[in-house]
């Protein structure tokens, strides 16, 4: 398929002048991580952190310049800024090199007004991570907390659909975005900024740039918990996020079969490596109860996550069955904790949310009381 060359893209960008410096973005060395794939062009524009609020027009000018080129199907430009002091590299690990020494937790600047940041992670896609993140976030809001939900799954952002939100977030004077809100949860997702059918091409530094903008250039307000739906996997992007996002802890979602759990162990080890506490393991699609005969089938081998959690000394947070109502409700934008709050599944999510909050508050497994759950 015809697509532009790197030289074509760089030539177009070399006509975009940064008005602050009076020179073009290429000769200023601002263009980073240029990726061209099947006509889709992605790159990041390196700026100084202090200029973040003012460079949106320059970002747009670069995007327009690239988009105009022949054979370009889409152009995505994101702003990235290195942290001024104590900065961790944008992409800290190289393939084949150990990512980080145990305990080598780089400084994670705190987010003002946000008490705790939790990652919901899975080592592979399709295990129900986003469904779990959404139901847990809404359940926490139902338990009376001020909750934000950040869709970090920039490769396939599904949170807007699961939270029935669309359109572009409003901004305050073009700089700070105001999160969208539904079901009592404030939400931000890259899905609000790009069309659903635009393929996402991201490299490590670009990923972090986008995530940091959604973390810091958003008026989250006061939050008790910010739930982050991480992209699936244990690769460089996930590791960078685990290091750079100021995480209070991570919740791992897995299906029960052995092969999925091997991946979950990898996920747990990834967080341990970068010194992020693992709050526990959730078994999703744990079992199936036939709606016709009521018989339980353990399609993916029920109970595997509990055994694995015990082996690894990680808390087992609970199990969620494979159920058609969980799928239909979350895919329709009314998570089951909203659509059917009295159902056993909603209660399971609420109980897990309570357990996560307890662990965050430092209750030990031995002396933890069951969470108080109030249904609205
Ligand atoms: P991931 O984020 O891990 O890729 P999703 O949360 O997007 O996975 O879930 C993938 C699909 O599986 C979605 O259609 C979702 O509705 C469905 N799903 C997730 N959990 C369950 C469950 N417990 N029962 C039935 N369907 C589920």
mmCIF file of N, CA, C and O in Angstrom, residues 30 159 221 259:
data_model
loop_
_atom_site.group_PDB
_atom_site.id
_atom_site.type_symbol
_atom_site.label_atom_id
_atom_site.label_comp_id
_atom_site.label_asym_id
_atom_site.label_seq_id
_atom_site.Cartn_x
_atom_site.Cartn_y
_atom_site.Cartn_z
ATOM 1 N N UNK A 30 12.408 18.622 18.005
ATOM 2 C CA UNK A 30 11.199 18.345 18.809
ATOM 3 C C UNK A 30 10.468 17.084 18.367
ATOM 4 O O UNK A 30 9.645 16.556 19.111
ATOM 5 N N UNK A 159 -13.759 2.394 27.459
ATOM 6 C CA UNK A 159 -14.474 3.000 28.583
ATOM 7 C C UNK A 159 -15.590 3.956 28.118
ATOM 8 O O UNK A 159 -16.682 3.940 28.697
ATOM 9 N N UNK A 221 -10.474 17.510 39.984
ATOM 10 C CA UNK A 221 -11.037 17.948 41.270
ATOM 11 C C UNK A 221 -10.577 17.020 42.375
ATOM 12 O O UNK A 221 -9.610 16.266 42.214
ATOM 13 N N UNK A 259 -3.325 -21.293 31.628
ATOM 14 C CA UNK A 259 -2.533 -20.492 30.697
ATOM 15 C C UNK A 259 -2.714 -19.004 30.965
ATOM 16 O O UNK A 259 -1.760 -18.240 30.955
#
